[in-house]
């Protein structure tokens, strides 16, 4: 009896010790951990994760999603946030999250090194999101398909309505994709709301698929799965650099652009790590990783070299994009539900 009792006591002690060692490992991990929601291309997300882990020893758990999907997840998790930092993707859902109190104010010591447009994003969001890169919206086409189908090369937004492009244009769904929401806001700003929605309804006839991610149409063009596609110009450049038969177009009527953004989640469990990542992500060393991962946006730190492949914003007819208005919670919700009701469900 006695030895058995001792055995039980010893087993219990060993169990308690194991539980204790688990607890302390868990605590140590919590101090050196970061949960990141990443809104750019998977390759760039992975490069950022690896470099930050190497630089700081902080273990990063990264999830890649499209801009609108991250916003929806952050909102759903607000009572018990899983993520600490939201890095990348278009600025509009970051602005909406800021207004809805899902993210927190932070003033990085790196702010002084940033371009005016990046700082303006920070000011307009009451210090809750900051610009990390910028890039213009456009479209592209597969040069071989357009030639073989005898379709004139599109140069303007209006040209995408050519009946010869029926079922030949791909774009993303603006609910999930920041790229496609940028299109929605751009068309409304260029044409006015009524004419803009007429345009989007007419475009719907030529759309073969509304993809979840904004960069998907660029990849589909490169693979010859669609003749034309709407995307950020830098995402189409990535395909050109990979020698795909694709041409990038800056639309003749003018176009909108994005301010890719970064925010710290309210209630982040690893707040110190989130701030470390935030400061690091604004350095030229971190921002250079974009071009190395074949993402050719214009970086927000004035000292980060602009990749030579990046479409030159000064040479593109950019509209005076109203980021505060189109990033506001009310306007973003209103436009998305109008697009759902009046465009997406058309036959
Ligand atoms: N990937 C790149 C390279 C981008 O520039 C952007 C825009 O911020 C995104 C992804 C956003 O993707 P989505 O339209 O899927 O939200």
Coordinates of C-alpha atoms and ligand atoms in Angstrom, one line a residue:
X1 CA 0.0 0.0 0.0
X2 CA 2.7 2.4 1.1
X3 CA 4.9 2.3 -2.0
X4 CA 1.8 2.7 -4.2
X5 CA 0.8 5.8 -2.2
X6 CA 4.3 7.2 -2.6
X7 CA 4.1 6.5 -6.3
X8 CA 0.8 8.4 -6.6
X9 CA 2.3 11.3 -4.6
X10 CA 5.4 11.3 -6.8
X11 CA 3.3 11.2 -9.9
X12 CA 1.2 14.1 -8.7
X13 CA 4.3 16.1 -7.8
X14 CA 5.8 15.4 -11.2
X15 CA 2.5 16.5 -12.8
X16 CA 2.5 19.7 -10.9
X17 CA 6.1 20.4 -11.9
X18 CA 5.3 19.8 -15.5
X19 CA 2.3 22.1 -15.3
X20 CA 4.5 24.8 -13.6
X21 CA 7.1 24.5 -16.3
X22 CA 4.4 24.7 -19.0
X23 CA 3.1 27.9 -17.3
X24 CA 6.4 29.6 -17.1
X25 CA 7.2 28.6 -20.8
X26 CA 3.8 30.0 -21.7
X27 CA 4.5 33.3 -19.8
X28 CA 7.9 33.6 -21.4
X29 CA 6.4 33.0 -24.8
X30 CA 3.7 35.7 -24.1
X31 CA 6.4 38.2 -23.4
X32 CA 8.2 37.4 -26.6
X33 CA 5.3 36.8 -29.0
X34 CA 3.4 38.8 -31.6
X35 CA 0.2 37.9 -33.4
X36 CA 0.1 39.7 -36.7
X37 CA -2.8 40.0 -39.2
X38 CA -1.1 40.7 -42.5
X39 CA -2.8 42.4 -45.5
X40 CA -0.3 42.3 -48.3
X41 CA 0.9 39.4 -50.5
X42 CA 1.9 36.2 -48.7
X43 CA 5.5 36.4 -49.8
X44 CA 6.0 39.9 -48.3
X45 CA 4.1 38.9 -45.1
X46 CA 6.5 35.9 -44.7
X47 CA 9.6 38.0 -45.3
X48 CA 8.5 40.6 -42.7
X49 CA 7.7 37.8 -40.2
X50 CA 11.1 36.1 -40.6
X51 CA 13.1 39.4 -40.5
X52 CA 11.4 40.6 -37.4
X53 CA 11.9 37.3 -35.6
X54 CA 15.6 37.4 -36.6
X55 CA 16.0 41.0 -35.5
X56 CA 14.2 40.7 -32.1
X57 CA 13.8 37.1 -31.1
X58 CA 10.1 37.7 -30.8
X59 CA 8.1 34.8 -32.2
X60 CA 5.5 35.9 -34.7
X61 CA 2.3 34.1 -35.5
X62 CA 1.1 35.5 -38.8
X63 CA -2.2 35.2 -40.7
X64 CA -2.6 36.6 -44.2
X65 CA -6.0 37.9 -45.3
X66 CA -7.5 40.5 -47.5
X67 CA -8.1 44.0 -46.1
X68 CA -11.9 43.8 -45.5
X69 CA -11.6 40.3 -44.1
X70 CA -9.1 41.4 -41.5
X71 CA -11.4 44.3 -40.5
X72 CA -14.3 41.8 -40.1
X73 CA -12.1 39.5 -38.0
X74 CA -10.8 42.3 -35.8
X75 CA -14.4 43.5 -35.2
X76 CA -15.6 40.0 -34.4
X77 CA -12.8 39.5 -31.9
X78 CA -13.1 42.9 -30.2
X79 CA -14.2 41.5 -26.9
X80 CA -11.2 39.1 -26.7
X81 CA -8.7 40.2 -29.4
X82 CA -6.4 37.5 -30.8
X83 CA -4.2 39.8 -32.9
X84 CA -1.7 42.5 -31.7
X85 CA -0.8 44.2 -34.9
X86 CA -2.6 44.7 -38.2
X87 CA 0.0 45.4 -40.9
X88 CA -0.8 46.2 -44.5
X89 CA -3.8 46.3 -46.7
X90 CA -5.6 49.4 -47.9
X91 CA -6.2 52.2 -45.5
X92 CA -10.0 52.4 -45.6
X93 CA -10.8 49.5 -43.2
X94 CA -7.9 50.7 -40.9
X95 CA -9.7 54.1 -40.8
X96 CA -13.0 52.5 -40.1
X97 CA -11.5 50.4 -37.3
X98 CA -9.9 53.5 -35.9
X99 CA -13.3 55.4 -35.8
X100 CA -15.0 52.3 -34.2
X101 CA -12.4 52.2 -31.4
X102 CA -11.0 48.8 -32.5
X103 CA -7.4 50.1 -32.6
X104 CA -5.3 52.4 -30.4
X105 CA -3.4 55.6 -30.7
X106 CA 0.4 55.4 -31.0
X107 CA 3.1 57.9 -31.8
X108 CA 6.1 56.3 -33.2
X109 CA 9.6 57.9 -33.0
X110 CA 9.8 57.1 -36.7
X111 CA 6.9 59.4 -37.6
X112 CA 9.2 62.3 -38.4
X113 CA 10.8 60.2 -41.2
X114 CA 7.6 59.6 -43.1
X115 CA 6.1 61.1 -46.2
X116 CA 3.3 63.7 -45.7
X117 CA 0.6 61.3 -47.0
X118 CA 1.6 58.7 -44.4
X119 CA 1.5 61.2 -41.5
X120 CA -1.9 62.7 -42.8
X121 CA -3.4 59.2 -42.5
X122 CA -2.2 59.1 -38.9
X123 CA -3.6 62.5 -38.2
X124 CA -7.0 61.8 -39.8
X125 CA -7.4 58.6 -37.8
X126 CA -6.6 60.4 -34.6
X127 CA -3.2 58.7 -34.4
X128 CA -4.7 55.2 -34.7
X129 CA -3.3 54.2 -38.1
X130 CA -0.3 55.2 -40.1
X131 CA 0.7 55.0 -43.8
X132 CA 3.2 52.3 -44.7
X133 CA 3.1 52.4 -48.5
X134 CA 1.2 54.0 -51.4
X135 CA 0.2 52.8 -54.9
X136 CA -2.2 53.7 -57.7
X137 CA -5.1 51.6 -58.9
X138 CA -5.3 50.7 -62.6
X139 CA -5.9 47.7 -64.8
X140 CA -4.1 45.5 -67.1
X141 CA -4.6 43.1 -69.9
X142 CA -3.0 39.9 -71.3
X143 CA -1.4 41.1 -74.6
X144 CA -1.7 37.7 -76.3
X145 CA -5.4 37.2 -75.5
X146 CA -6.4 40.7 -76.5
X147 CA -4.6 40.3 -79.8
X148 CA -6.0 36.9 -80.5
X149 CA -9.6 38.0 -79.7
X150 CA -9.2 41.2 -81.8
X151 CA -10.1 43.5 -79.0
X152 CA -8.7 47.1 -79.1
X153 CA -6.3 47.8 -76.3
X154 CA -8.2 49.5 -73.4
X155 CA -6.7 52.7 -72.2
X156 CA -9.5 54.2 -70.1
X157 CA -12.0 53.0 -67.5
X158 CA -14.7 53.5 -70.2
X159 CA -12.9 51.1 -72.5
X160 CA -13.6 48.2 -70.0
X161 CA -17.3 48.5 -71.0
X162 CA -16.6 47.4 -74.6
X163 CA -19.1 44.5 -75.3
X164 CA -16.2 42.6 -76.8
X165 CA -14.9 42.3 -73.2
X166 CA -18.0 40.4 -72.1
X167 CA -16.9 37.9 -69.4
X168 CA -13.3 39.0 -70.0
X169 CA -12.7 41.4 -67.0
X170 CA -11.9 40.2 -63.5
X171 CA -12.0 42.2 -60.3
X172 CA -12.3 41.5 -56.6
X173 CA -15.3 41.8 -54.4
X174 CA -15.0 45.2 -52.5
X175 CA -16.4 43.6 -49.3
X176 CA -13.3 41.4 -48.9
X177 CA -10.8 43.4 -50.9
X178 CA -9.4 46.8 -50.3
X179 CA -8.3 47.0 -53.9
X180 CA -11.9 46.6 -55.1
X181 CA -13.2 49.1 -52.5
X182 CA -10.6 51.5 -53.8
X183 CA -12.1 51.0 -57.3
X184 CA -15.6 51.6 -56.0
X185 CA -14.5 54.8 -54.2
X186 CA -12.5 55.9 -57.2
X187 CA -15.3 55.5 -59.7
X188 CA -17.7 57.4 -57.5
X189 CA -15.2 60.2 -57.1
X190 CA -14.5 60.5 -60.8
X191 CA -18.0 60.1 -62.2
X192 CA -20.3 61.1 -59.3
X193 CA -22.4 58.5 -57.5
X194 CA -25.3 58.0 -59.9
X195 CA -23.1 57.8 -63.1
X196 CA -20.5 55.8 -61.1
X197 CA -23.0 53.1 -60.2
X198 CA -24.3 53.1 -63.8
X199 CA -20.7 52.4 -64.8
X200 CA -20.3 49.6 -62.2
X201 CA -23.5 48.0 -63.3
X202 CA -22.4 48.1 -67.0
X203 CA -19.0 46.8 -66.0
X204 CA -20.7 43.9 -64.2
X205 CA -21.8 42.5 -67.6
X206 CA -18.1 42.1 -68.5
X207 CA -16.9 40.7 -65.1
X208 CA -16.3 37.0 -65.2
X209 CA -15.6 36.7 -61.4
X210 CA -15.4 38.8 -58.3
X211 CA -12.4 37.3 -56.5
X212 CA -11.8 37.5 -52.7
X213 CA -8.3 38.9 -53.0
X214 CA -7.4 42.1 -54.9
X215 CA -4.2 40.7 -56.4
X216 CA -6.0 37.6 -57.8
X217 CA -7.0 39.3 -61.1
X218 CA -3.4 40.2 -61.8
X219 CA -2.4 36.6 -61.4
X220 CA -5.3 35.4 -63.5
X221 CA -4.2 37.8 -66.3
X222 CA -0.7 36.4 -66.2
X223 CA -2.0 32.8 -66.4
X224 CA -4.3 33.7 -69.4
X225 CA -7.4 33.0 -67.3
X226 CA -8.9 36.4 -67.9
X227 CA -8.1 38.9 -70.7
X228 CA -8.3 42.0 -68.5
X229 CA -8.2 42.6 -64.8
X230 CA -8.5 45.5 -62.3
X231 CA -5.8 45.7 -59.6
X232 CA -3.3 48.0 -58.1
X233 CA -0.8 48.9 -60.8
X234 CA 2.1 47.6 -58.7
X235 CA 0.5 44.2 -58.4
X236 CA 0.3 44.0 -62.2
X237 CA 4.0 45.1 -62.4
X238 CA 4.9 42.0 -60.4
X239 CA 3.5 39.9 -63.2
X240 CA 5.4 41.9 -65.8
X241 CA 8.6 41.5 -63.8
X242 CA 7.9 37.7 -63.9
X243 CA 7.8 38.0 -67.7
X244 CA 4.0 37.4 -68.1
X245 CA 2.5 38.8 -71.3
X246 CA 0.7 41.5 -69.4
X247 CA 0.5 45.3 -69.9
X248 CA -0.3 47.8 -67.1
X249 CA -2.6 50.7 -67.8
X250 CA -3.0 54.0 -65.9
X251 CA -6.6 54.9 -66.9
X252 CA -6.9 58.0 -69.0
X253 CA -9.7 59.5 -66.9
X254 CA -7.5 59.5 -63.9
X255 CA -7.4 57.0 -61.0
X256 CA -7.4 56.6 -57.2
X257 CA -4.7 55.3 -55.0
X258 CA -4.3 53.7 -51.6
X259 CA -2.4 54.4 -48.5
X260 CA -1.5 51.0 -47.2
X261 CA -1.7 51.2 -43.4
X262 CA -0.8 49.7 -40.0
X263 CA -2.7 49.7 -36.7
X264 CA -2.2 48.3 -33.2
X265 CA -5.2 46.3 -32.0
X266 CA -7.0 47.6 -28.9
X267 CA -6.6 45.1 -26.0
X268 CA -3.5 43.6 -27.7
X269 CA -2.1 40.9 -25.3
X270 CA 1.5 41.6 -26.5
X271 CA 1.4 45.4 -26.6
X272 CA 5.2 45.9 -26.2
X273 CA 5.9 43.5 -29.1
X274 CA 3.2 45.3 -31.2
X275 CA 5.0 48.7 -30.6
X276 CA 8.4 47.2 -31.4
X277 CA 7.0 45.8 -34.6
X278 CA 5.3 49.1 -35.5
X279 CA 8.6 51.1 -35.0
X280 CA 10.6 48.6 -36.9
X281 CA 8.1 48.3 -39.8
X282 CA 8.6 52.1 -40.4
X283 CA 12.4 51.8 -40.9
X284 CA 14.0 51.7 -44.3
X285 CA 15.5 48.3 -43.5
X286 CA 12.1 46.7 -43.0
X287 CA 10.4 48.6 -45.8
X288 CA 13.0 47.5 -48.3
X289 CA 11.7 43.9 -47.9
X290 CA 8.7 44.8 -50.0
X291 CA 10.6 45.2 -53.3
X292 CA 12.7 42.1 -52.4
X293 CA 9.4 40.2 -52.2
X294 CA 8.4 41.7 -55.6
X295 CA 5.9 44.1 -54.1
X296 CA 6.5 47.4 -55.8
X297 CA 4.6 50.0 -53.8
X298 CA 6.0 53.4 -52.9
X299 CA 7.3 53.1 -49.3
X300 CA 6.3 55.6 -46.6
X301 CA 9.7 56.3 -45.0
X302 CA 11.5 59.0 -47.0
X303 CA 14.8 57.2 -46.6
X304 CA 13.6 53.9 -48.1
X305 CA 14.7 53.6 -51.7
X306 CA 11.7 53.6 -54.1
X307 CA 11.9 50.4 -56.2
X308 CA 12.7 51.4 -59.8
X309 CA 9.8 49.1 -60.9
X310 CA 7.2 51.0 -58.8
X311 CA 4.7 52.9 -61.0
X312 CA 5.7 56.6 -60.7
X313 CA 2.9 58.4 -58.9
X314 CA 4.0 61.8 -60.2
X315 CA 3.5 60.5 -63.8
X316 CA -0.1 59.1 -63.2
X317 CA -3.2 61.3 -63.3
X318 CA -4.2 60.8 -59.6
X319 CA -7.5 62.1 -58.3
X320 CA -7.6 64.0 -55.0
X321 CA -8.8 60.9 -53.1
X322 CA -10.8 61.8 -50.0
X323 CA -9.4 59.1 -47.6
X324 CA -11.3 60.5 -44.6
X325 CA -14.7 60.3 -46.3
X326 CA -14.3 56.9 -48.0
X327 CA -12.6 55.5 -44.9
X328 CA -15.4 56.6 -42.6
X329 CA -17.5 53.9 -41.1
X330 CA -20.8 55.3 -42.4
X331 CA -19.7 55.9 -46.0
X332 CA -17.8 52.6 -46.3
X333 CA -20.8 50.6 -45.0
X334 CA -23.3 52.5 -47.2
X335 CA -21.3 52.1 -50.4
X336 CA -20.6 48.4 -49.8
X337 CA -24.3 47.6 -49.2
X338 CA -25.3 49.7 -52.2
X339 CA -22.9 47.8 -54.3
X340 CA -24.2 44.5 -52.9
X341 CA -27.8 45.5 -53.6
X342 CA -27.4 47.2 -57.0
X343 CA -24.5 45.5 -58.7
X344 CA -23.3 42.2 -57.3
X345 CA -26.7 40.4 -57.6
X346 CA -27.5 41.6 -61.1
X347 CA -27.8 38.7 -63.5
Ligands
LIG1 N1 -1.3 43.1 -51.8 C1 -0.7 44.2 -52.2 C2 0.6 44.1 -52.8 C3 -1.3 45.5 -51.9 O1 -0.8 46.6 -52.4 C4 -2.6 45.5 -51.4 C5 -3.2 46.8 -51.0 O2 -2.9 47.3 -49.9 C6 -3.2 44.3 -51.0 C7 -2.6 43.1 -51.2 C8 -4.6 44.3 -50.4 O3 -5.3 43.3 -50.9 P1 -6.8 43.1 -51.0 O4 -7.4 43.9 -52.1 O5 -7.0 41.7 -51.2 O6 -7.4 43.6 -49.7

